[in-house]
Coordinates of C-alpha atoms in Angstrom, one line a residue:
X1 CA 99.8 116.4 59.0
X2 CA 98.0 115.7 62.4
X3 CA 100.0 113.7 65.0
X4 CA 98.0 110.0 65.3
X5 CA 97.3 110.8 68.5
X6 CA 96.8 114.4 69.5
X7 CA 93.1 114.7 72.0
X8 CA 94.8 118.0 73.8
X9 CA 93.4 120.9 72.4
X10 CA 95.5 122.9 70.0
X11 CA 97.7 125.9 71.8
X12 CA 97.5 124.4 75.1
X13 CA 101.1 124.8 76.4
X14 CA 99.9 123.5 79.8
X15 CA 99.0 119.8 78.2
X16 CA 99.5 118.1 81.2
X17 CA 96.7 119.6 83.5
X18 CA 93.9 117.5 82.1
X19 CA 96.6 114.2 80.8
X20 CA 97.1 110.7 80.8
X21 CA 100.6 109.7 81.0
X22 CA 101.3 106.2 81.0
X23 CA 104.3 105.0 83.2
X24 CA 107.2 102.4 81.7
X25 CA 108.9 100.6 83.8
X26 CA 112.3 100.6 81.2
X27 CA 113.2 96.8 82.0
X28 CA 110.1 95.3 81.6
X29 CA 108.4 97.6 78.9
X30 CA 109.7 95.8 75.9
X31 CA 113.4 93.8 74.5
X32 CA 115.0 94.6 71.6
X33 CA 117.8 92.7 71.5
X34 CA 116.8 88.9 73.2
X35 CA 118.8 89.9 76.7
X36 CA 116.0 89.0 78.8
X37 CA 115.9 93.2 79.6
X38 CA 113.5 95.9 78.0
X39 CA 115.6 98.9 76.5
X40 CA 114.9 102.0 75.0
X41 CA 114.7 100.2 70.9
X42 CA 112.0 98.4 72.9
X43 CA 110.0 101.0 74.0
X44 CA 110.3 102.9 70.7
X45 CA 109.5 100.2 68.6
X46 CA 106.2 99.8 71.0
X47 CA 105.3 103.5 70.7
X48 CA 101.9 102.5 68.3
X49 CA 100.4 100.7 71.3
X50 CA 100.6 104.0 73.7
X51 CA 99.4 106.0 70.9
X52 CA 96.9 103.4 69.5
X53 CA 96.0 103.3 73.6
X54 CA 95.2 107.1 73.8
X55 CA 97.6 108.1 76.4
X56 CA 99.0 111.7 75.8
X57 CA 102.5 110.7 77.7
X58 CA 104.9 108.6 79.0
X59 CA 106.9 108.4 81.7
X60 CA 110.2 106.6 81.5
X61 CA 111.5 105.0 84.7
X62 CA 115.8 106.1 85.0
X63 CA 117.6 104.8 82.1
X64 CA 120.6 106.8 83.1
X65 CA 124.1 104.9 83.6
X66 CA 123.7 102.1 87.0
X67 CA 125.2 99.6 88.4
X68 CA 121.2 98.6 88.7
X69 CA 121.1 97.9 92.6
X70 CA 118.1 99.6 92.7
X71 CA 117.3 99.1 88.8
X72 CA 118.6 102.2 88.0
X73 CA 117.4 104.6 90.7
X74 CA 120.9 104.5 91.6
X75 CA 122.1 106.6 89.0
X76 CA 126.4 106.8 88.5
X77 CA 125.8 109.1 85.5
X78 CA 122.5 111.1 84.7
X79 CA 123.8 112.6 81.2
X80 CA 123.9 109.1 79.8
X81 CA 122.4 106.0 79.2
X82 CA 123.1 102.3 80.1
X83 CA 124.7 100.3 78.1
X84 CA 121.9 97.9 79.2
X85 CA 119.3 100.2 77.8
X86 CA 121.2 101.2 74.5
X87 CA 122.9 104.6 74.1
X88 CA 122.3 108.2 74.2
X89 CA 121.6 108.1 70.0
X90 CA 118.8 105.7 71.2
X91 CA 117.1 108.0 73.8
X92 CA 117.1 110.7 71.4
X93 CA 115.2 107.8 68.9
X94 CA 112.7 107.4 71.3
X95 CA 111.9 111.2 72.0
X96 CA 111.5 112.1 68.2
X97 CA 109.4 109.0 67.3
X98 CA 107.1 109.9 70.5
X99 CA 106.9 113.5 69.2
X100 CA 106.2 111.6 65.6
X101 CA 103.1 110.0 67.1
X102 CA 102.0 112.8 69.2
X103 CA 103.6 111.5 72.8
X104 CA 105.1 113.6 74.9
X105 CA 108.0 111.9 77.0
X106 CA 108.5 112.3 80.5
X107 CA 111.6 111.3 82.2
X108 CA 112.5 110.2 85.8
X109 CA 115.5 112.7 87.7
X110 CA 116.4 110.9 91.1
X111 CA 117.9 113.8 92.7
X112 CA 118.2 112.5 96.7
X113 CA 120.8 110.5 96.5
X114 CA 123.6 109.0 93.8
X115 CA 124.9 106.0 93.1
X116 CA 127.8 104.6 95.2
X117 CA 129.6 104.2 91.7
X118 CA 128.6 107.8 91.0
X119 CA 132.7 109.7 90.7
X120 CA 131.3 112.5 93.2
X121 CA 130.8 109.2 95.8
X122 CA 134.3 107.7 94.9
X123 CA 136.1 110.7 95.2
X124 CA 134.1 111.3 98.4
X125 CA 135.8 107.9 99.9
X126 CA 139.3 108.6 98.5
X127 CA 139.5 112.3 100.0
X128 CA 138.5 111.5 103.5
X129 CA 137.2 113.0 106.3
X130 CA 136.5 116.8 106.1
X131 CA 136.9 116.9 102.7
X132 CA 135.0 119.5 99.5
X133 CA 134.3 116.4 98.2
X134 CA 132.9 114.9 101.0
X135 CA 130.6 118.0 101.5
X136 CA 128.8 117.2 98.7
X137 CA 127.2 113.9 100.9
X138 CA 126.1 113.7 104.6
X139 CA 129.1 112.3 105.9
X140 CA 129.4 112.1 110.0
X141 CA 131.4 111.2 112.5
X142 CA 130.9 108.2 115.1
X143 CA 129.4 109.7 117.7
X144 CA 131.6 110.0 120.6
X145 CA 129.1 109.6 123.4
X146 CA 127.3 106.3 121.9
X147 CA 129.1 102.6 122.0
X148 CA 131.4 101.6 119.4
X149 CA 129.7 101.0 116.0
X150 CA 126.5 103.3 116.9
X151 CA 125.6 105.2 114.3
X152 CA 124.6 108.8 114.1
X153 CA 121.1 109.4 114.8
X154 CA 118.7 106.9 115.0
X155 CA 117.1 106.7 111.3
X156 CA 116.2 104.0 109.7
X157 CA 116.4 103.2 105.8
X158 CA 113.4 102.9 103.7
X159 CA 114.5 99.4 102.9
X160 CA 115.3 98.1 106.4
X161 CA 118.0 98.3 108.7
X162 CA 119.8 101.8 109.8
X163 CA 119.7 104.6 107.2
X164 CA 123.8 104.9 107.7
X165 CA 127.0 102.5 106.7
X166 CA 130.2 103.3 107.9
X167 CA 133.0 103.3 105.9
X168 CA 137.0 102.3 106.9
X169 CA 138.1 105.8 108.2
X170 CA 135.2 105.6 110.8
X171 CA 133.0 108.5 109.8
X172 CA 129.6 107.1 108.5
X173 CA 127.5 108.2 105.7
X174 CA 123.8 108.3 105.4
X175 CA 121.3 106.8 103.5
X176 CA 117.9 107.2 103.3
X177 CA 117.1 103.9 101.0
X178 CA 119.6 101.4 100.2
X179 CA 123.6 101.2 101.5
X180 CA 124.4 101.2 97.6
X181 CA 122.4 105.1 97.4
X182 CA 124.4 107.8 99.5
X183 CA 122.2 111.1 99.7
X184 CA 122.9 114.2 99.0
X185 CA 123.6 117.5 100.8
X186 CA 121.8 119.5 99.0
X187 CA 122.6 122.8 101.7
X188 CA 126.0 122.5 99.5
X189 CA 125.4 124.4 96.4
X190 CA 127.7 122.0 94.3
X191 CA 124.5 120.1 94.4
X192 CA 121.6 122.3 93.0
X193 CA 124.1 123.1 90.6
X194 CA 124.6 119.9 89.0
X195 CA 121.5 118.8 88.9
X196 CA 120.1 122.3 86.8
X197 CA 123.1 121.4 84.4
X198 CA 121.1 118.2 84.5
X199 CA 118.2 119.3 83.7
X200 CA 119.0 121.1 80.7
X201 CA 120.9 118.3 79.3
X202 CA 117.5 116.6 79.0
X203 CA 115.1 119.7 78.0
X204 CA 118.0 120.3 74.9
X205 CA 117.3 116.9 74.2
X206 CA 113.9 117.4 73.8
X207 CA 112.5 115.9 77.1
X208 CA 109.1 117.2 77.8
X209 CA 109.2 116.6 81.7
X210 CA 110.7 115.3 84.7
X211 CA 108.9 112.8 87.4
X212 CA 111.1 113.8 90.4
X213 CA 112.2 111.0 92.7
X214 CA 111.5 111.7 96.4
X215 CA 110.9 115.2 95.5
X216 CA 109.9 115.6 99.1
X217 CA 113.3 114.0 100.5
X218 CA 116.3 116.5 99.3
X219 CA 117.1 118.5 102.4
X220 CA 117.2 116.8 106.0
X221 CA 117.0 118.6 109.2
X222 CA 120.2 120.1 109.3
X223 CA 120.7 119.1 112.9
X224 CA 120.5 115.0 111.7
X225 CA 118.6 115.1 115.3
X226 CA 117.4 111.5 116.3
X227 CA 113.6 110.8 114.9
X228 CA 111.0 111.3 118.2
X229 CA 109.7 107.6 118.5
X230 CA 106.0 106.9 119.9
X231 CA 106.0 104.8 122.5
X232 CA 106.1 101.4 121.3
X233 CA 107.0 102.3 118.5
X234 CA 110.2 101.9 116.1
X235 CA 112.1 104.5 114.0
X236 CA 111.0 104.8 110.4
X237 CA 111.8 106.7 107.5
X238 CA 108.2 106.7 106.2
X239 CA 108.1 105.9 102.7
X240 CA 106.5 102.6 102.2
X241 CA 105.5 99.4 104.4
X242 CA 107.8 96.2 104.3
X243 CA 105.4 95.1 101.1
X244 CA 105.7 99.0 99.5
X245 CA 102.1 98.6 99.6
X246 CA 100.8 101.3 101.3
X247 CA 102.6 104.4 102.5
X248 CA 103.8 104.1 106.2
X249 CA 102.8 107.4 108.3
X250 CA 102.6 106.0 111.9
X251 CA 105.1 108.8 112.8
X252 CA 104.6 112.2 112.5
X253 CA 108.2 113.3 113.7
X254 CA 109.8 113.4 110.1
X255 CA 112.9 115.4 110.4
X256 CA 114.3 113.3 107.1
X257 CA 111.5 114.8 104.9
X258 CA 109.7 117.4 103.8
X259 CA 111.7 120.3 104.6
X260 CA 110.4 123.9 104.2
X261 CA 114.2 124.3 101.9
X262 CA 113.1 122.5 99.3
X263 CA 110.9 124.8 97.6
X264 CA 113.3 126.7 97.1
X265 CA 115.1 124.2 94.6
X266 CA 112.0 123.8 93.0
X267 CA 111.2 127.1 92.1
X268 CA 115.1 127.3 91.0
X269 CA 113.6 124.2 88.7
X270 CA 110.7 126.1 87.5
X271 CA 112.5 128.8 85.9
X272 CA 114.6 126.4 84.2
X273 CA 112.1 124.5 83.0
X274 CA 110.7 128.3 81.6
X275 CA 113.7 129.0 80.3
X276 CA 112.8 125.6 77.4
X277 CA 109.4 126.6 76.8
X278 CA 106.2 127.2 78.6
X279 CA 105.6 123.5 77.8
X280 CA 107.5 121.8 80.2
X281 CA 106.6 120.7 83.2
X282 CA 107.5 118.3 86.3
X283 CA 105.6 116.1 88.3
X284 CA 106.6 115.1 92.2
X285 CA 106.9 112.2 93.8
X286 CA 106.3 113.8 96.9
X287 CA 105.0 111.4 100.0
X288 CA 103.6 113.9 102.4
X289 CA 101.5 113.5 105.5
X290 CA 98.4 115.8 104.3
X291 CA 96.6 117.2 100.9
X292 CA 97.8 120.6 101.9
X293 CA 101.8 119.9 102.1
X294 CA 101.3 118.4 99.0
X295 CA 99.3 121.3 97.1
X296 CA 102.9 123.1 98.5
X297 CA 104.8 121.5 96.0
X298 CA 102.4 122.6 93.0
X299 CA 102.0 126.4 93.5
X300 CA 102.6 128.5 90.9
X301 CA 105.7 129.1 90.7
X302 CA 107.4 125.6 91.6
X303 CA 106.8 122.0 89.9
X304 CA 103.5 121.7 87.8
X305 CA 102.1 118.5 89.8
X306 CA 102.3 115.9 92.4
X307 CA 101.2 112.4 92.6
X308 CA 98.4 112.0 94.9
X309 CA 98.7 108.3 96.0
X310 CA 95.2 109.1 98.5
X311 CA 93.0 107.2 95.8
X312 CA 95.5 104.2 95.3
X313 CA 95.8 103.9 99.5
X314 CA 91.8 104.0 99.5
X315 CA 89.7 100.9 100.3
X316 CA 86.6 99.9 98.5
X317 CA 84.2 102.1 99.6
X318 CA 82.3 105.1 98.1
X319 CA 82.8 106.7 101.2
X320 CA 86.6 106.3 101.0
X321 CA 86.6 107.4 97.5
X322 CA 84.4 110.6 98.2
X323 CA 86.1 111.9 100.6
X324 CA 89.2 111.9 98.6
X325 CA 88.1 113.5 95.4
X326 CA 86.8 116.3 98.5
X327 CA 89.8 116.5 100.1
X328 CA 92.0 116.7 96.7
X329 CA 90.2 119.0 95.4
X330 CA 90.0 121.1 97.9
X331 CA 94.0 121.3 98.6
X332 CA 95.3 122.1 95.0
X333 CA 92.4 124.7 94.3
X334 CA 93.8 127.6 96.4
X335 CA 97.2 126.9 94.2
X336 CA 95.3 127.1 90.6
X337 CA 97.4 123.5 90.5
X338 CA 95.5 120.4 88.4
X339 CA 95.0 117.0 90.7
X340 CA 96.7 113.6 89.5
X341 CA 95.1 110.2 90.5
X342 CA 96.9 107.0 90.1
X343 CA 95.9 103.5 91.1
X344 CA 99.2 101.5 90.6
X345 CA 103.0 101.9 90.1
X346 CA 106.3 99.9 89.9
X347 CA 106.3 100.3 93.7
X348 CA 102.5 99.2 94.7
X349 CA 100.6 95.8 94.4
X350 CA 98.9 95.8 91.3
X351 CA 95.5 97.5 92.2
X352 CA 93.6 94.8 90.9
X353 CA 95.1 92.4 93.6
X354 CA 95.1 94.9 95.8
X355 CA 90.9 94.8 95.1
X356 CA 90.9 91.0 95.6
X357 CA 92.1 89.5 92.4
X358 CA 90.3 87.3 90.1
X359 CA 87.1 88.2 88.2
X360 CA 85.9 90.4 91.3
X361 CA 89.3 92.4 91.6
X362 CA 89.4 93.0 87.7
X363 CA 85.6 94.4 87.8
X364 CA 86.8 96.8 90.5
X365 CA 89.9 98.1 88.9
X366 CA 88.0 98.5 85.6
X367 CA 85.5 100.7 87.9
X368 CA 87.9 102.6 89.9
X369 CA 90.0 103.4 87.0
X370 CA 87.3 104.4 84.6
X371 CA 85.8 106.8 87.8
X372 CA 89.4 108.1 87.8
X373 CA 89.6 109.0 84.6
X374 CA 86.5 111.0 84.9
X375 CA 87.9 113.3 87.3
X376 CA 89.4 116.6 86.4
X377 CA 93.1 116.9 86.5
X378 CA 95.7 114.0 85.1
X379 CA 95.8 110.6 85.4
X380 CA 99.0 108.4 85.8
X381 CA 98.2 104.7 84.7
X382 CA 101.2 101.8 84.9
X383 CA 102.0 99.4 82.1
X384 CA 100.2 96.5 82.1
X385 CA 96.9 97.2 83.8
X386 CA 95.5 98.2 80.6
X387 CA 95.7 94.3 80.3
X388 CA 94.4 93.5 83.7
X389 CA 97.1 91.8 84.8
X390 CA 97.4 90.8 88.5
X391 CA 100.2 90.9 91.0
X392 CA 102.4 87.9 90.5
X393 CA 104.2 85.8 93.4
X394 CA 107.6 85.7 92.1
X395 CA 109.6 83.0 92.9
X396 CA 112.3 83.9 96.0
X397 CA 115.4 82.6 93.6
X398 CA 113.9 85.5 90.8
X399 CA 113.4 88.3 93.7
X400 CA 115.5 91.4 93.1
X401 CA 114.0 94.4 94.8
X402 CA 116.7 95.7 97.0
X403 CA 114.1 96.0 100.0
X404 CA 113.6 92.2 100.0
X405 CA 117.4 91.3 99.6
X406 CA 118.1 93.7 102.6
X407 CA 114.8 92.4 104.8
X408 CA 113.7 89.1 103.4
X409 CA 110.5 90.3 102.9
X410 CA 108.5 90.0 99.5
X411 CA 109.1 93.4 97.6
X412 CA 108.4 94.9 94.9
X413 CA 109.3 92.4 92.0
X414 CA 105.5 91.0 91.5
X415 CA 104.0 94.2 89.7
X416 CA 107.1 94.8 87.9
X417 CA 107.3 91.5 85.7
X418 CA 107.9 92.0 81.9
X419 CA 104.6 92.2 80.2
X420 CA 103.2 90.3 77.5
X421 CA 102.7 90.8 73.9
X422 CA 101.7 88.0 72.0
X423 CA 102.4 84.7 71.3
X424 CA 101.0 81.9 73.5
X425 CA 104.1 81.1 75.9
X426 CA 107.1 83.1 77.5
X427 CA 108.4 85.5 76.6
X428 CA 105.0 86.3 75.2
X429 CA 107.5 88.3 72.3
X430 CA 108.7 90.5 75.3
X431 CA 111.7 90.2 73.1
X432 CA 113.5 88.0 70.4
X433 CA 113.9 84.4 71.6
X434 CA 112.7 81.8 74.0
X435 CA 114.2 82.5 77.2
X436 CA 112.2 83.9 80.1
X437 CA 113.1 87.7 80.9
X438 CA 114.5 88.8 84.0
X439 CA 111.5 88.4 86.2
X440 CA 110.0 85.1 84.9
X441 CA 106.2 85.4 83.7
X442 CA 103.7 83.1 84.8
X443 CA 102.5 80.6 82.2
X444 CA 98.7 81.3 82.1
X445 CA 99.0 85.0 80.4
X446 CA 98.5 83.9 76.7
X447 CA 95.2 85.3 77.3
X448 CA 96.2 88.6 78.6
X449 CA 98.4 89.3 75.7
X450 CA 98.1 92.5 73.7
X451 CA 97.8 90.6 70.7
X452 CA 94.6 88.2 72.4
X453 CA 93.4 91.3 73.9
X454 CA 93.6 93.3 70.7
X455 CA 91.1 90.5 69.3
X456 CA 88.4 90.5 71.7
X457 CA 85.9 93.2 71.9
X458 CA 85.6 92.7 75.5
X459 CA 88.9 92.7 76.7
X460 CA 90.4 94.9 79.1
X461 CA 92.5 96.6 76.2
X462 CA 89.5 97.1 74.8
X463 CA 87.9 98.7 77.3
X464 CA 90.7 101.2 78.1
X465 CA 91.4 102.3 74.8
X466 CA 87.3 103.0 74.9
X467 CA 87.9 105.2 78.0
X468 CA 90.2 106.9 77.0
X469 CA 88.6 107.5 73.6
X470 CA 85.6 108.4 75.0
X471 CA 87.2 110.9 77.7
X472 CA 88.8 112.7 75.3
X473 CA 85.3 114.7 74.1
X474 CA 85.5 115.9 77.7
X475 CA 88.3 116.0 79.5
X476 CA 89.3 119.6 78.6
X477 CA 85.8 121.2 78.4
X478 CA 84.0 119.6 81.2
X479 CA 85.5 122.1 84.2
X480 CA 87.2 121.4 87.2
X481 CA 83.8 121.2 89.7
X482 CA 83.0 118.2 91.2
X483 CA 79.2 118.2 92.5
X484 CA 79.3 114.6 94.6
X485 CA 75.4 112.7 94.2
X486 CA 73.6 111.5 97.5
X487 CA 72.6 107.8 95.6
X488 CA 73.4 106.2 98.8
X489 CA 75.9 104.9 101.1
X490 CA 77.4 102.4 98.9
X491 CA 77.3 104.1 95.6
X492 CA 79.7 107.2 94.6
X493 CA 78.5 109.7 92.1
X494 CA 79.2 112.8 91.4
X495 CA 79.0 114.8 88.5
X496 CA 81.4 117.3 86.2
X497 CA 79.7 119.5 83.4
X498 CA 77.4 117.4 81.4
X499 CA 78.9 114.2 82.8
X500 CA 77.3 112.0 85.5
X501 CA 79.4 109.2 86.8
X502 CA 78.1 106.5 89.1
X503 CA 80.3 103.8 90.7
X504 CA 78.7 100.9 92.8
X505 CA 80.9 99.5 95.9
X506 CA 78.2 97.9 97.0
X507 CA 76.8 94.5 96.9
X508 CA 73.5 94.9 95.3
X509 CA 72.2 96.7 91.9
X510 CA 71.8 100.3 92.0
X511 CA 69.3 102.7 90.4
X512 CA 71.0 104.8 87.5
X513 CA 70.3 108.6 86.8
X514 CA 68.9 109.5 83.7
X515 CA 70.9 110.4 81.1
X516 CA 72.4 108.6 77.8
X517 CA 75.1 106.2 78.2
X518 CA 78.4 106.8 77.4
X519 CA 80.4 104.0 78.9
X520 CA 80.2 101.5 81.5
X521 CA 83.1 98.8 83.2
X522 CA 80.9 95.8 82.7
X523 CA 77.6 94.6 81.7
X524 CA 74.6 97.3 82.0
X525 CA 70.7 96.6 82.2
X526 CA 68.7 98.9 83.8
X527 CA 70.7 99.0 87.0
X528 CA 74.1 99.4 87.5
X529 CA 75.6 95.9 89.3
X530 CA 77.8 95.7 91.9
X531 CA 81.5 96.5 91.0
X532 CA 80.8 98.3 88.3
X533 CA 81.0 102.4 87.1
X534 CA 79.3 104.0 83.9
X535 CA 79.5 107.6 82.6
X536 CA 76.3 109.3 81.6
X537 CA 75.5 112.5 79.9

């Protein structure tokens, strides 16, 4: 019998080059057991909605064993599961009922630092200075030409403050994101080999990818040299602004990423990945400061894709949008790689915010994600947007991203609140009982439920799972080429095979091209309105 949901063509080992892969964020996907914290029961028992929805995949956010100071990309034990989140019987659930409905599963490998909790870090501390085990992190020593208490070099963490913590026998250790998150030397091949063991605990489990955490972090300049500061400038490790907004590349002195050494793991990673089957693949996190060092990450014989956050760090403007599908395009071709778009994640304002909120902000995320699904390659989408819902200004007594309790500036916790089901009040059956979920949700969402949403024609549910329906009859046979349209300076268009796509950023009605319509993001007469896109044929 057919899987419910199977739109990639039959024999196509390479099902993620033309995808959809929807992104859970584990502790606010779904509850199965009234603890105020999605789990993996949760997420299985919500399976029908992807499929129903018409994604291909999902991606998993760490599930792996964590004393949660980063909500679990502070991993202590990547072979198992949290007790928070079940137990390995109920990952292995989850991966045969996806397969059931035709889902492939990808999971999230955080491979740049550990856990604090992790044994390699506590034996690290116990054995002391000079130590194997300490080899296995970037341990220094205090250096001896600085004051008292100065560290290293001058880095700074991705969540604030200095990217190293000393510990009692004076030598410091570094870390690249929170003091709870020691990296890894990955020049020690203790390392690399851990983390393939790693990876084939997963693929035997029947894992169909990996989404690798700072795929471009890894190796550091082996030197640990101080970061070149502009003038007037401050140290920074690049990753994300103080509101993880937008990606921060004021600097381009980056001696903590993107080192030329780690390809080399990668392409170790691809041929285990061949070794499981010529259907698994792995997809980067990889924040680089140009299209082409990220197409370096995707060539043929290293990880299948990379996120390429250019179209979710573009402004409103067909301009803007243009001249990233150009500049995409243009990197990954000389690799034979497929392009990803993505518009939101657990560490971004929810793009419909980010477009201005309200009825105005949800026209332009229905049109920017619709023109993004049009494109050739995969596209990542984030749970909940499917249901429009907007950034939300969590209270500060409910804040719990790392980067706000470090800085005391507003994080990450607003796009990451548990999501609504049904029901008319909290916890909108997020889970058995009555009691908010970790994250409180606001009280107007009764009408952003899936349940409400499922009801109403012209919902936002409704018009993804139309998107996505409709995209299937061309996502694999439309080509790669992208022809762009001259319709003006406020209107992007392009077209791909038989399709035509038109989206207005402008702030008056533009003409349409001929040609019968398939879809649009809004209302249609004989003139597409502002903040709206439609597909033609």
């Amino acid at each position: 019998m057919a899987a419910l949901n199977d739109p990639i063509p039959a024999g196509r080992d390479d099902w993620w080059r033309h995808a959809v892969v929807y992104q859970v964020y584990v502790r606010s996907f779904a509850d199965s057991d009234g603890d105020g914290v999605g789990d993996l029961p949760g997420i299985t028992s919500r399976l029908p909605h992807l499929a129903e929805l018409g994604v291909d995949a999902l991606w998993i956010t760490p599930f792996y064993t964590s004393p949660q100071h980063d909500h679990g990309y502070d991993v202590a034990d990547y072979r198992d599961v949290d007790p928070l989140f079940g137990q390995l019987a109920d990952a292995d659930a989850l991966i045969a009922r996806a397969h059931e409905l035709g889902l492939r599963v990808v999971v999230d490998l955080v491979p740049n630092h550990t856990s604090d909790e992790h044994e390699w870090f506590q034996a690290a501390l116990a054995a002391g200075p000079g130590s194997p085990e300490r080899a296995r992190y970037l341990f220094r020593d205090a250096p001896e030409d600085k004051p008292d208490g100065t560290p290293p070099n001058n880095w700074s963490s991705v969540f604030g403050g200095p990217a190293w913590t000393q510990v009692e026998d004076g030598q410091w250790y570094l870390h690249l994101f929170d003091s709870t998150q020691p990296d890894l030397d990955w020049r020690n091949p203790e390392v690399p080999a851990m983390f393939e063991d790693v990876l084939r605990f997963w693929l035997d489990r029947g894992v169909d990818g990996f989404r690798v955490d700072v795929a471009h972090g890894l190796f550091k300049e082996a030197s640990l040299r101080d970061q070149v500061v502009a003038e007037g400038g401050t140290t920074s490790s690049g990753q994300v602004n103080s509101d993880h907004s937008m990606v921060s590349r004021e600097l381009k002195d980056e001696p903590m990423w993107d080192q030329p050494e780690v390809h080399d793991v990668y392409r170790a990673w691809h041929r285990v990945l061949d070794e499981a089957g010529p259907d698994r693949m792995a997809v980067a996190e990889a924040w680089t400061q140009t299209p082409e060092s990220m197409a370096a990450f995707v060539r043929p014989d290293e990880l299948d894709q990379a996120f390429n956050f250019a179209w979710l760090l573009t402004d409103w403007s067909a301009e803007g949008f243009a001249e990233v599908i150009t500049s995409t395009l243009a990197a990954v071709e000389p690799v034979g790689a497929s392009p990803t778009w993505v518009l939101s994640n657990h560490d971004v304002v929810r793009h419909v915010t980010r477009y201005g909120g309200g009825e105005q902000g949800l026209a332009r995320g229905r049109a920017a994600t619709m023109t993004m699904l049009a494109l050739p390659g995969s596209s990542y989408l984030y749970q909940g947007e499917e249901l429009g819902l907007e950034q939300v200004d969590v209270a500060p007594e409910h804040r719990q991203d790392p980067s706000y309790l470090r800085t005391g500036e507003v994080g990450r916790d607003g796009c990451r609140v548990p999501i609504p089901w049904g029901g008319t009040e909290a916890p909108y059956a997020f889970g058995p009982g009555s009691a908010q979920p970790w994250i409180p949700q606001p009280a107007d969402w009764s009408a952003l439920t899936v349940e409400a949403q499922a009801a109403d024609s012209a919902s936002t549910l409704a018009f993804y799972r139309d998107a996505l329906r409709v995209r299937r009859d061309f996502a694999w046979t439309a080509g790669d080429d992208v022809e762009l349209v001259d319709l003006g300076a406020d209107v992007l268009a392009f077209r791909r095979g038989p399709l035509t796509v038109v989206l207005n950023c402008g702030d008056t009605a533009a003409e349409l091209p001929e040609g019968e319509l398939l879809l649009a993001s809004g209302p249609v007469d004989d003139k597409l309105p502002p903040d709206t896109a439609a597909w033609l044929r």
